[in-house]
mmCIF file of C-alpha atoms in Angstrom:
data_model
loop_
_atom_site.group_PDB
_atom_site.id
_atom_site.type_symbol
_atom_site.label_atom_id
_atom_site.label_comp_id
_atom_site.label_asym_id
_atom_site.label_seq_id
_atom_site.Cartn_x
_atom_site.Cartn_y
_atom_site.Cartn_z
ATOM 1 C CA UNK A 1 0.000 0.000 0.000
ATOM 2 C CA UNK A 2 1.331 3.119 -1.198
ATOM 3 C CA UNK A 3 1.449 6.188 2.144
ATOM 4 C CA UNK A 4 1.056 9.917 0.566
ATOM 5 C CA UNK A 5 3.529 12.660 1.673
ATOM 6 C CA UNK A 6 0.209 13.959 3.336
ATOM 7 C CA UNK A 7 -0.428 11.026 5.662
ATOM 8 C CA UNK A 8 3.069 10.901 6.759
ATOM 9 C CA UNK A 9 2.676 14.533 7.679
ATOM 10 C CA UNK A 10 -0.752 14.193 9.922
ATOM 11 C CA UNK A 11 0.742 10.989 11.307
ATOM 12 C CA UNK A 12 3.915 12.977 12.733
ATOM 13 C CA UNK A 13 1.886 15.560 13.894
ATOM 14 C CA UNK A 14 0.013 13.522 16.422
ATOM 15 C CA UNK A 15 3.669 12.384 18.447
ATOM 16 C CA UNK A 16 4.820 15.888 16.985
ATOM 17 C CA UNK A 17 1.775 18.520 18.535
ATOM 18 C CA UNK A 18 2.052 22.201 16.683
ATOM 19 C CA UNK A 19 1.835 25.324 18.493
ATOM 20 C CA UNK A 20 -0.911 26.002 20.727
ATOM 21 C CA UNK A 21 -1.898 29.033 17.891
ATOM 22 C CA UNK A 22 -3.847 27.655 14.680
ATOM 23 C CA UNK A 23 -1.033 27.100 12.142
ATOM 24 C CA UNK A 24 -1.301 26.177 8.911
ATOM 25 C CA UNK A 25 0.717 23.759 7.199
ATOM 26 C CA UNK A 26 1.581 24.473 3.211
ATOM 27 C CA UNK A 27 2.247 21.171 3.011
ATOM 28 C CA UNK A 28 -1.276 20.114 3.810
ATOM 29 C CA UNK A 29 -3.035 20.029 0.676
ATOM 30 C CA UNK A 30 -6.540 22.163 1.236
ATOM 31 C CA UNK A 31 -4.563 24.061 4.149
ATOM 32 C CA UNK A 32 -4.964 21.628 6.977
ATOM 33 C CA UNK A 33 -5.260 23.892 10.223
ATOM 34 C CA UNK A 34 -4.456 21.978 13.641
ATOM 35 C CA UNK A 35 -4.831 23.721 16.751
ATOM 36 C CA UNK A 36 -3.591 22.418 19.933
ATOM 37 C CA UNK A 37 -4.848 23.086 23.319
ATOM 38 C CA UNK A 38 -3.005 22.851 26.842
ATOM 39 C CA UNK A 39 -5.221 21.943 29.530
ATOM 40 C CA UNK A 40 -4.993 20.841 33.075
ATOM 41 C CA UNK A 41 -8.016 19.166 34.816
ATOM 42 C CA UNK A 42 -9.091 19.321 38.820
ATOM 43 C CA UNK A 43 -11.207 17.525 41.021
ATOM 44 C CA UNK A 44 -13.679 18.804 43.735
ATOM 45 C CA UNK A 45 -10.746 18.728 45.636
ATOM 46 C CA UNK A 46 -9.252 20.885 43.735
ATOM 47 C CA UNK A 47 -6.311 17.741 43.289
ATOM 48 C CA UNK A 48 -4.711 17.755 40.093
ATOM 49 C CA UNK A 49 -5.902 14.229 37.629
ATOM 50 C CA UNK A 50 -3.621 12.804 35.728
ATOM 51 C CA UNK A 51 -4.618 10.135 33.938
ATOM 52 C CA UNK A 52 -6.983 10.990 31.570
ATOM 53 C CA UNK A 53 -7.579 9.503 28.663
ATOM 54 C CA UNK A 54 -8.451 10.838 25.234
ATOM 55 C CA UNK A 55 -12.075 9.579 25.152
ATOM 56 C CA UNK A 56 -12.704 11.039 28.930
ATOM 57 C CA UNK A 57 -12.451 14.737 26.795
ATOM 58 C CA UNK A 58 -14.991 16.578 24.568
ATOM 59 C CA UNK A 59 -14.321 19.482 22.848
ATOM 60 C CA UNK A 60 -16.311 22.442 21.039
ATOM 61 C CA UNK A 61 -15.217 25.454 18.956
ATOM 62 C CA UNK A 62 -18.132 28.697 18.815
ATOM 63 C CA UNK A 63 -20.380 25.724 19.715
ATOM 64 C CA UNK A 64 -19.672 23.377 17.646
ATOM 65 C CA UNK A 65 -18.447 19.916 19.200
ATOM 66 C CA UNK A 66 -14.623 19.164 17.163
ATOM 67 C CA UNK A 67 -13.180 15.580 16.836
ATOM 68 C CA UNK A 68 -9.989 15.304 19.110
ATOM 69 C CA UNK A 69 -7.615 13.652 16.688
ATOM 70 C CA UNK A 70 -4.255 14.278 18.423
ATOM 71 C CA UNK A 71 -3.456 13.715 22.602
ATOM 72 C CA UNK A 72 -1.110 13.105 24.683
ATOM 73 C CA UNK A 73 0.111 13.925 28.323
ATOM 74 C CA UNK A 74 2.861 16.655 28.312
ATOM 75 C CA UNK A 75 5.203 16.236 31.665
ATOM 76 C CA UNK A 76 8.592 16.510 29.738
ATOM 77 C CA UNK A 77 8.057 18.857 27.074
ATOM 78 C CA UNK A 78 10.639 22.050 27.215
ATOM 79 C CA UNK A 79 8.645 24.866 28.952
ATOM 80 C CA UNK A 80 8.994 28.720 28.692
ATOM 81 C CA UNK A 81 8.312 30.693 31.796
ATOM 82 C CA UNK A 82 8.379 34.623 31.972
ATOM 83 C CA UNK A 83 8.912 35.567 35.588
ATOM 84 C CA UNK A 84 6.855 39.020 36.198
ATOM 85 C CA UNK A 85 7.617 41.115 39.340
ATOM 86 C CA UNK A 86 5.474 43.841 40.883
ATOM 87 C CA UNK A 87 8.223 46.106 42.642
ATOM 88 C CA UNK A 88 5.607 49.476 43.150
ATOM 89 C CA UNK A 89 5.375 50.647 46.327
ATOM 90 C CA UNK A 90 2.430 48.688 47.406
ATOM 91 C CA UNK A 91 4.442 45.425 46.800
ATOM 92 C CA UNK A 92 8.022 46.826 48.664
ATOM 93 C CA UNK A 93 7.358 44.804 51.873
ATOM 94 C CA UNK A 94 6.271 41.614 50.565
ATOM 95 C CA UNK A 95 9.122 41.539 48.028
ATOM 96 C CA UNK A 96 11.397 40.182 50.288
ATOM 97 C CA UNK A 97 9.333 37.293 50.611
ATOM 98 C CA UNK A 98 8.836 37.464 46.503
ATOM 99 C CA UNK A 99 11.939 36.742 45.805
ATOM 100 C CA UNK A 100 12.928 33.997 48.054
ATOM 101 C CA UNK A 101 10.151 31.903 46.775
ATOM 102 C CA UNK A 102 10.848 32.984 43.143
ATOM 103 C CA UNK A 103 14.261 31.880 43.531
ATOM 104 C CA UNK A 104 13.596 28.370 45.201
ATOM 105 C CA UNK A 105 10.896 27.834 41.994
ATOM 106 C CA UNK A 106 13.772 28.624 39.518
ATOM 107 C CA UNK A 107 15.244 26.091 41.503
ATOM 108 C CA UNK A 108 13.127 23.427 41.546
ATOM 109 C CA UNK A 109 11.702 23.720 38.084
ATOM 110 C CA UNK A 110 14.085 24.815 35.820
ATOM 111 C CA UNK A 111 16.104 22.666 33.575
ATOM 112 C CA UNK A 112 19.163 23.634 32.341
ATOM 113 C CA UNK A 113 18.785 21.148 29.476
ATOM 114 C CA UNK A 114 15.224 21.801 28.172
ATOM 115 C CA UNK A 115 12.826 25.274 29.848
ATOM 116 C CA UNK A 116 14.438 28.622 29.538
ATOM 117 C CA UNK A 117 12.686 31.576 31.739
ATOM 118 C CA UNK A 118 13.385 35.678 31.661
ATOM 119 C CA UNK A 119 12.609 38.248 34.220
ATOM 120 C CA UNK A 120 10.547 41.070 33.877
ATOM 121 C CA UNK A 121 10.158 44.065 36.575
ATOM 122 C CA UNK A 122 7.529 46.228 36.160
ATOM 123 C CA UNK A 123 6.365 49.782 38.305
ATOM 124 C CA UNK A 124 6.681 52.684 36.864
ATOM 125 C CA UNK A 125 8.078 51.775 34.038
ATOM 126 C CA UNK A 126 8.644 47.694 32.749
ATOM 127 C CA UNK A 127 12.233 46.829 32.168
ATOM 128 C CA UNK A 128 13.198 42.714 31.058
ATOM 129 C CA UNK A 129 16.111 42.280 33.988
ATOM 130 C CA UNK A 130 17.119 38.957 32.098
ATOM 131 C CA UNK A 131 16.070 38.023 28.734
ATOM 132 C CA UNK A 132 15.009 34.373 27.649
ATOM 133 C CA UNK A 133 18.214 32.049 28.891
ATOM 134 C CA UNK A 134 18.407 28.365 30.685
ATOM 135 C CA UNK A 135 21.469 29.415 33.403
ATOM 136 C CA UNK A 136 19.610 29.733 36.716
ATOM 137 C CA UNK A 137 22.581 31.707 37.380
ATOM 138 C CA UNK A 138 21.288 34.744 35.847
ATOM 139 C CA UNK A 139 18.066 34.741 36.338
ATOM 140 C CA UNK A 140 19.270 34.269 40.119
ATOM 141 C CA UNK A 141 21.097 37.171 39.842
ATOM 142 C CA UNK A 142 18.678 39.336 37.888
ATOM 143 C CA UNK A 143 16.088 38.815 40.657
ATOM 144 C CA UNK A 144 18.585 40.081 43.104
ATOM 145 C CA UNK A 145 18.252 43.115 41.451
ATOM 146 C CA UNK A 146 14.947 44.001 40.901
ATOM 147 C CA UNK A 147 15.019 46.161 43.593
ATOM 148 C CA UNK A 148 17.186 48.387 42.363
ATOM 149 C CA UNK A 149 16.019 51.465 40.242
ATOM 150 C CA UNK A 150 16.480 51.127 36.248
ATOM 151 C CA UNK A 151 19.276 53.181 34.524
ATOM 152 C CA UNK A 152 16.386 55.286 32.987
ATOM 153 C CA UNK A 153 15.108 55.389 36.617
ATOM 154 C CA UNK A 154 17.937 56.829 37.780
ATOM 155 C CA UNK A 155 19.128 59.125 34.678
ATOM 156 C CA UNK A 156 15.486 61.002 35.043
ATOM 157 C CA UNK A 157 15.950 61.300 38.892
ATOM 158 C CA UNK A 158 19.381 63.087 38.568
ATOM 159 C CA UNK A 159 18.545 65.132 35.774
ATOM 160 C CA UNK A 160 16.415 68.397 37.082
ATOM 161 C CA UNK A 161 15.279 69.256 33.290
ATOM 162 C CA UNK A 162 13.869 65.358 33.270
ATOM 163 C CA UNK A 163 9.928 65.873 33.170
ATOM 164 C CA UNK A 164 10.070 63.104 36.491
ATOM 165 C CA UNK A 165 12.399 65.581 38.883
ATOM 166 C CA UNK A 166 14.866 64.215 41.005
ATOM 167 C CA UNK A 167 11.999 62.252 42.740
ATOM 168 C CA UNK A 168 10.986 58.415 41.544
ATOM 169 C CA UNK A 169 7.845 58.474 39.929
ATOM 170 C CA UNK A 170 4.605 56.381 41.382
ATOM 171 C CA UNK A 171 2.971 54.531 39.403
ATOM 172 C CA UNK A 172 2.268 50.100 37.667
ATOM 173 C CA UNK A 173 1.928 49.121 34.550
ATOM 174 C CA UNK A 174 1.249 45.940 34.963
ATOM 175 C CA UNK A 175 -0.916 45.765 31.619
ATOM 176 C CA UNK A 176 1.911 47.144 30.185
ATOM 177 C CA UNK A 177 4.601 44.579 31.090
ATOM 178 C CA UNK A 178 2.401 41.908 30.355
ATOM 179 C CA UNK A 179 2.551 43.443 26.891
ATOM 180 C CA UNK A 180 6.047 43.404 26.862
ATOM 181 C CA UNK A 181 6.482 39.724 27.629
ATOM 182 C CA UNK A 182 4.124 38.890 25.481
ATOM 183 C CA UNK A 183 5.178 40.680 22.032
ATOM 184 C CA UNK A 184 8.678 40.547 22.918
ATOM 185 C CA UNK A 185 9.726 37.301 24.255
ATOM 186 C CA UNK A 186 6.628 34.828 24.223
ATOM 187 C CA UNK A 187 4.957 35.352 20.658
ATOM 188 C CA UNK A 188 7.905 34.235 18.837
ATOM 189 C CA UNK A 189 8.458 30.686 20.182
ATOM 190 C CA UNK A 190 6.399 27.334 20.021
ATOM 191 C CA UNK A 191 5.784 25.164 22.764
ATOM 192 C CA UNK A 192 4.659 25.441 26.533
ATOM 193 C CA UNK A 193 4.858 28.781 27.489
ATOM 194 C CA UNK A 194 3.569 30.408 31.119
ATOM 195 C CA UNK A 195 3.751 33.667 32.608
ATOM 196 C CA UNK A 196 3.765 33.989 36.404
ATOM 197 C CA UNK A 197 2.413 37.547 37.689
ATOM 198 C CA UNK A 198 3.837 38.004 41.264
ATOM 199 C CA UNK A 199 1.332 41.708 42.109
ATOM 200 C CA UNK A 200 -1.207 42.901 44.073
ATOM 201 C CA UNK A 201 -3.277 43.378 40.494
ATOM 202 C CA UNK A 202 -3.241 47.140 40.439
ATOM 203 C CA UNK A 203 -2.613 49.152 37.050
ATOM 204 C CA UNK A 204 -1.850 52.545 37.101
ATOM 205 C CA UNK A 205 -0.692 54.331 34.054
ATOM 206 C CA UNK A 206 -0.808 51.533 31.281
ATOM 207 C CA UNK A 207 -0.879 52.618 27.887
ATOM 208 C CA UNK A 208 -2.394 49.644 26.879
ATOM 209 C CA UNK A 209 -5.917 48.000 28.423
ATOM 210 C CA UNK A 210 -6.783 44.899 30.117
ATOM 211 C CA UNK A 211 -8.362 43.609 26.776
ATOM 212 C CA UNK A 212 -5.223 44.820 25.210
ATOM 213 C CA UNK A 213 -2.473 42.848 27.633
ATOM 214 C CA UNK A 214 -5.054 39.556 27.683
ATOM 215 C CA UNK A 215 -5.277 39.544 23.445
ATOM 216 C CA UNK A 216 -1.511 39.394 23.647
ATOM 217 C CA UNK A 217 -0.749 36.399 25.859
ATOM 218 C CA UNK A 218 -3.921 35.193 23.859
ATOM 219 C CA UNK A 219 -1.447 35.736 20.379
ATOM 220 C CA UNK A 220 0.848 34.390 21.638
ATOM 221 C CA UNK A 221 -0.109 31.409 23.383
ATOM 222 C CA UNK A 222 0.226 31.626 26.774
ATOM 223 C CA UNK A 223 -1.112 30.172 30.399
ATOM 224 C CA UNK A 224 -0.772 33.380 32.979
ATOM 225 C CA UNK A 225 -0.622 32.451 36.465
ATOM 226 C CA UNK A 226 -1.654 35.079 38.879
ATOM 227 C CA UNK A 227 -0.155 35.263 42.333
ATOM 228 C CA UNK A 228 -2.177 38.195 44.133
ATOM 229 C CA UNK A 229 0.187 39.302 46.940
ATOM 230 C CA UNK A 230 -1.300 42.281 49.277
ATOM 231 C CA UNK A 231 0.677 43.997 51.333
ATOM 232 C CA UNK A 232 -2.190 44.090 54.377
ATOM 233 C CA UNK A 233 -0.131 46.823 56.380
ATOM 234 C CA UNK A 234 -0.201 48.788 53.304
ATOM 235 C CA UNK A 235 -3.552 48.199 52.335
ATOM 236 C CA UNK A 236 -4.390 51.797 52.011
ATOM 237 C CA UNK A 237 -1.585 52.545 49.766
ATOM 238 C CA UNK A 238 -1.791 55.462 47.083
ATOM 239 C CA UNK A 239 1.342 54.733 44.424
ATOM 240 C CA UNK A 240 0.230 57.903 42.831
ATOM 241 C CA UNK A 241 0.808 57.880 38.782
ATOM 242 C CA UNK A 242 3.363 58.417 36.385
ATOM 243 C CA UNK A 243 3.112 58.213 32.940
ATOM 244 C CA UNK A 244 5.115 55.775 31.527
ATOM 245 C CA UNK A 245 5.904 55.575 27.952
ATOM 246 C CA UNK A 246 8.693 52.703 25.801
ATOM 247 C CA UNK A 247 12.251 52.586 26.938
ATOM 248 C CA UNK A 248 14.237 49.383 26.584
ATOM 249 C CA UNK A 249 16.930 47.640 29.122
ATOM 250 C CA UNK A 250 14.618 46.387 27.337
ATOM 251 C CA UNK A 251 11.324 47.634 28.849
ATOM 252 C CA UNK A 252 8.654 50.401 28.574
ATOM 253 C CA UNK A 253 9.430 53.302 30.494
ATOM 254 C CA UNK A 254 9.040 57.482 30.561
ATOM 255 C CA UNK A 255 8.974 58.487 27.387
ATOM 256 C CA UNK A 256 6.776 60.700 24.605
ATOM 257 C CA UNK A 257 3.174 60.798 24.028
ATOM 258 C CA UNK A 258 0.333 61.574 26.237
ATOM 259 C CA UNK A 259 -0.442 57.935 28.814
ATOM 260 C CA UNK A 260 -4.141 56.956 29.684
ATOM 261 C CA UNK A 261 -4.505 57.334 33.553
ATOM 262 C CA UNK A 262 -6.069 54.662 34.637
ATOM 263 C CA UNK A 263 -7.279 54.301 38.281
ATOM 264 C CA UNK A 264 -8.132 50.797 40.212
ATOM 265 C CA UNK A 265 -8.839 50.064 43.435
ATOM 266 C CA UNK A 266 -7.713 47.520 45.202
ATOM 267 C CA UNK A 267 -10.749 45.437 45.412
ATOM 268 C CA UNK A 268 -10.402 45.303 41.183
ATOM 269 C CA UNK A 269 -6.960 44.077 41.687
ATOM 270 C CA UNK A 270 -7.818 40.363 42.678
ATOM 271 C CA UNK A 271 -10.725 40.308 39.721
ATOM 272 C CA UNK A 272 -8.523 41.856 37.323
ATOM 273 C CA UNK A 273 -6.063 38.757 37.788
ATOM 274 C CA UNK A 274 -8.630 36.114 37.898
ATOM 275 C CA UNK A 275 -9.814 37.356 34.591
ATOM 276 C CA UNK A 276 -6.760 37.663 32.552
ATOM 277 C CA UNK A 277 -5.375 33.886 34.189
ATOM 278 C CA UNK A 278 -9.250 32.382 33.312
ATOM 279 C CA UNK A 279 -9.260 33.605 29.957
ATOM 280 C CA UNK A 280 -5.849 32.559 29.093
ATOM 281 C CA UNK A 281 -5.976 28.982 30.898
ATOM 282 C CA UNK A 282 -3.933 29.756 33.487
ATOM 283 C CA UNK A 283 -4.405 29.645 37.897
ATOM 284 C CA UNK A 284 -5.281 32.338 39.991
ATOM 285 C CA UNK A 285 -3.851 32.202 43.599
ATOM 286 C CA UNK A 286 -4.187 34.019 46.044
ATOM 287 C CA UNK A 287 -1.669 34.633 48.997
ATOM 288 C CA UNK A 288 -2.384 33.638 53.018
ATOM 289 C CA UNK A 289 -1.604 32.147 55.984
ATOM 290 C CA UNK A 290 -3.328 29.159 54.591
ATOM 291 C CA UNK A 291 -1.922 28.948 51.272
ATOM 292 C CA UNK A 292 1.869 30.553 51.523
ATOM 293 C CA UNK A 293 3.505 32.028 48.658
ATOM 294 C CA UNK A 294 6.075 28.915 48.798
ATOM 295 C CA UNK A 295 2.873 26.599 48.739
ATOM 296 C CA UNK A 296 1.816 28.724 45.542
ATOM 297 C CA UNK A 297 4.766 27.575 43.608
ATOM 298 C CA UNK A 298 4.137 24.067 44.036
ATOM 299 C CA UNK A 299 1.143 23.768 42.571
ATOM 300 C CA UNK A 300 1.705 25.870 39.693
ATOM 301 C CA UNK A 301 4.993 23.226 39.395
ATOM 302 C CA UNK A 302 2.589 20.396 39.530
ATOM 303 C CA UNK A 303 0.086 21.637 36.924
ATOM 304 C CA UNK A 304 2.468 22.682 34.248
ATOM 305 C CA UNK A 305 4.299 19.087 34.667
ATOM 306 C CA UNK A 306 0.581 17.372 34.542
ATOM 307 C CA UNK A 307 -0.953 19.231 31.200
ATOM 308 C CA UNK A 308 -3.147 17.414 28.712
ATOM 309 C CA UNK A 309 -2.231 18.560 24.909
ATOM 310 C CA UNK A 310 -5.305 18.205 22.428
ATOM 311 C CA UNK A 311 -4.975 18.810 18.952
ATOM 312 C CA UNK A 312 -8.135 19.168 16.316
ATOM 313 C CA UNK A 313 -8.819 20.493 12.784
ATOM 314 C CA UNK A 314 -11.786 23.300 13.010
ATOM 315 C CA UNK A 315 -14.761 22.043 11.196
ATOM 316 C CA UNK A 316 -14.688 25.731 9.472
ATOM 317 C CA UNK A 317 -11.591 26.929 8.228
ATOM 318 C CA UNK A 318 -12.739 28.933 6.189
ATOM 319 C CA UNK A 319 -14.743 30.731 8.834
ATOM 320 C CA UNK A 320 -12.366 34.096 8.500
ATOM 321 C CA UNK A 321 -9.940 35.566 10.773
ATOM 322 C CA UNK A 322 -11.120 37.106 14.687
ATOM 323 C CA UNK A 323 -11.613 35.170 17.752
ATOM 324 C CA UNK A 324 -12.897 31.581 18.182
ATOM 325 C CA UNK A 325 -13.914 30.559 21.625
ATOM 326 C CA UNK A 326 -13.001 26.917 22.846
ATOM 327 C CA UNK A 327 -14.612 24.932 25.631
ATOM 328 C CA UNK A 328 -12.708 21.876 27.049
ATOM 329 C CA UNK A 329 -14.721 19.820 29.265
ATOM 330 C CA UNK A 330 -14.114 16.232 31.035
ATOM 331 C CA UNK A 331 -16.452 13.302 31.370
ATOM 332 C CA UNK A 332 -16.968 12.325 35.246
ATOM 333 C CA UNK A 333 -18.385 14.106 38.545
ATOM 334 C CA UNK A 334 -17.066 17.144 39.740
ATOM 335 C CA UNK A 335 -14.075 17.577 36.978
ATOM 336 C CA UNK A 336 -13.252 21.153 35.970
ATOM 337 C CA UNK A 337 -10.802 22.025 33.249
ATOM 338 C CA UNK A 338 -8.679 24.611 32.872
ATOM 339 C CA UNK A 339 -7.482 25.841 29.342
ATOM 340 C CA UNK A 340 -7.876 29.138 27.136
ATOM 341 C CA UNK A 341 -10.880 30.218 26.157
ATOM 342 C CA UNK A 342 -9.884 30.629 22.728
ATOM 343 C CA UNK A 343 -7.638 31.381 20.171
ATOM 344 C CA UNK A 344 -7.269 33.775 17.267
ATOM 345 C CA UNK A 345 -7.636 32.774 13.834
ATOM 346 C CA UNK A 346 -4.614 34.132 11.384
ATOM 347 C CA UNK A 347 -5.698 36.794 9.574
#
């Protein structure tokens, strides 16, 4: 029996999964599209299940149930993590306890041989402290500076002509960064890919909207997991605002053009991250006595090293560009997945 170049090609692609976007394949006569979905699944427990098989999964795009042609369980594929960390003033005394935990995760999880992680500080202004790299060593070191202030930072504050004065300026752009990670380190690889927001959830001074930051971890395919870390002392905290504008170390920073102010209390904080971690398929945790930041860390360890990876064709290709919602579910009591809620369609 004679195999066509075309059945060689969708074989490999179910031991061989694509990229989490739709991606077409000119190889694939008709333009095959495949689009793969990382997902993890809970019990009423909220206990992580592992072993799930194909069948136990259903799977519908804009309503329409798809046939799940490709699976597999992904503990060993290389992963891409961007670290993200709040240092505003509302987040200066819980740092401390930040960066330990952020230091015993790079740790734990990364390996030198397969992930690669980068560093990303954001208040005022967003500025990548490491860029993508597999040596723990520097990202160790990077987060033992993010406490320090950024050579625009400091430039602006000893400069009295600098529109920012000799003072720091207040101020989070946490939509901002988010941006940053997204467009400038994330969108351009394949794979597993996270994003761990260590913040209270506050934005002030963004150019860019919640929408905005959420479409671009959306682009570029990645799970955000949300740690919300208050500072209870300094619950009452006023960071002021600062416009912040594009600067690179590489980051966005003070700069030209006229910033949208943007003012959130600190209730909005904690729904702000559960939104932008449901809609992109990632956690949202939430810092206490009960659940320690170290504690935090585990389980996000645990699910990224338990994730199903489901692959279908849409059913309408030709259905034009914009975004298609997904819906993952799992057959037995009490199961709840957690994956994206969609993906968009190349243009």
């Amino acid at each position: 029996m004679q195999i066509s170049r075309r059945d060689l090609l969708l074989g490999a692609a179910a031991f061989f999964p694509l990229r989490a976007q739709e991606k077409t394949d000119a190889n694939f006569k008709g333009d095959v599209k495949v689009v793969n979905v990382f997902a993890n699944v809970h019990n009423g427990k909220n206990e992580v299940i592992k072993d799930l098989k194909q069948e136990d999964f259903t799977l519908e795009e804009d309503g329409r149930p798809q046939v799940i042609k490709y699976f597999s369980r992904e503990t060993d594929l290389p992963l891409t993590i961007g670290l993200m960390v709040d240092t505003s003033g509302s987040q200066r005394r819980v740092l401390g306890k930040e960066k330990t935990a952020t230091s015993d995760f790079i740790s734990q999880v990364l390996r030198e041989d397969k992930d690669k992680a980068f560093l990303i500080k954001f208040d005022s202004e967003a500025e990548e402290m490491q860029e993508l790299t597999s040596s723990k060593k520097k990202l160790q070191s990077a987060l033992n500076d993010v406490e320090g202030a950024s050579p625009r930072q400091l430039q602006r504050r000893n400069d009295p002509n600098s529109s920012g004065g000799s003072q720091p300026r207040g101020g989070t752009i946490l939509y901002d960064a988010i941006l940053l990670g997204s467009n400038e380190e994330l969108k351009k690889l394949q794979g597993r890919k996270a994003m761990i927001l260590l913040t209270d959830g506050d934005d002030h001074g963004s150019r860019s909207s919640l929408s905005e930051c959420i479409e671009a971890a959306q682009r570029a395919d990645t799970l955000v997991y949300s740690i919300y870390f208050v500072d209870q002392e300094q619950s009452n905290f006023n960071p002021g605002f600062g416009g912040p504008g594009m600067g690179r170390r590489g980051g966005m920073g003070g700069g030209g053009g006229r910033p949208r102010q943007q003012q959130v209390t600190r209730g909005d904080g904690k729904k702000i991250l559960q939104r932008i971690s449901r809609e992109t398929g990632g956690s949202f945790f939430e810092v206490s006595k009960k659940m320690p930041i170290e504690k935090i860390y585990e389980q996000i360890e645990e699910e990224l090293r338990s994730q199903y990876n489901l692959g279908y064709t849409p059913d309408k290709s030709d259905a034009g560009s914009g975004f298609r919602k997904i819906k993952v579910s799992a057959k037995g009591k009490g199961l709840v997945v957690q994956a994206r809620e969609g993906y968009y369609a190349a243009t």
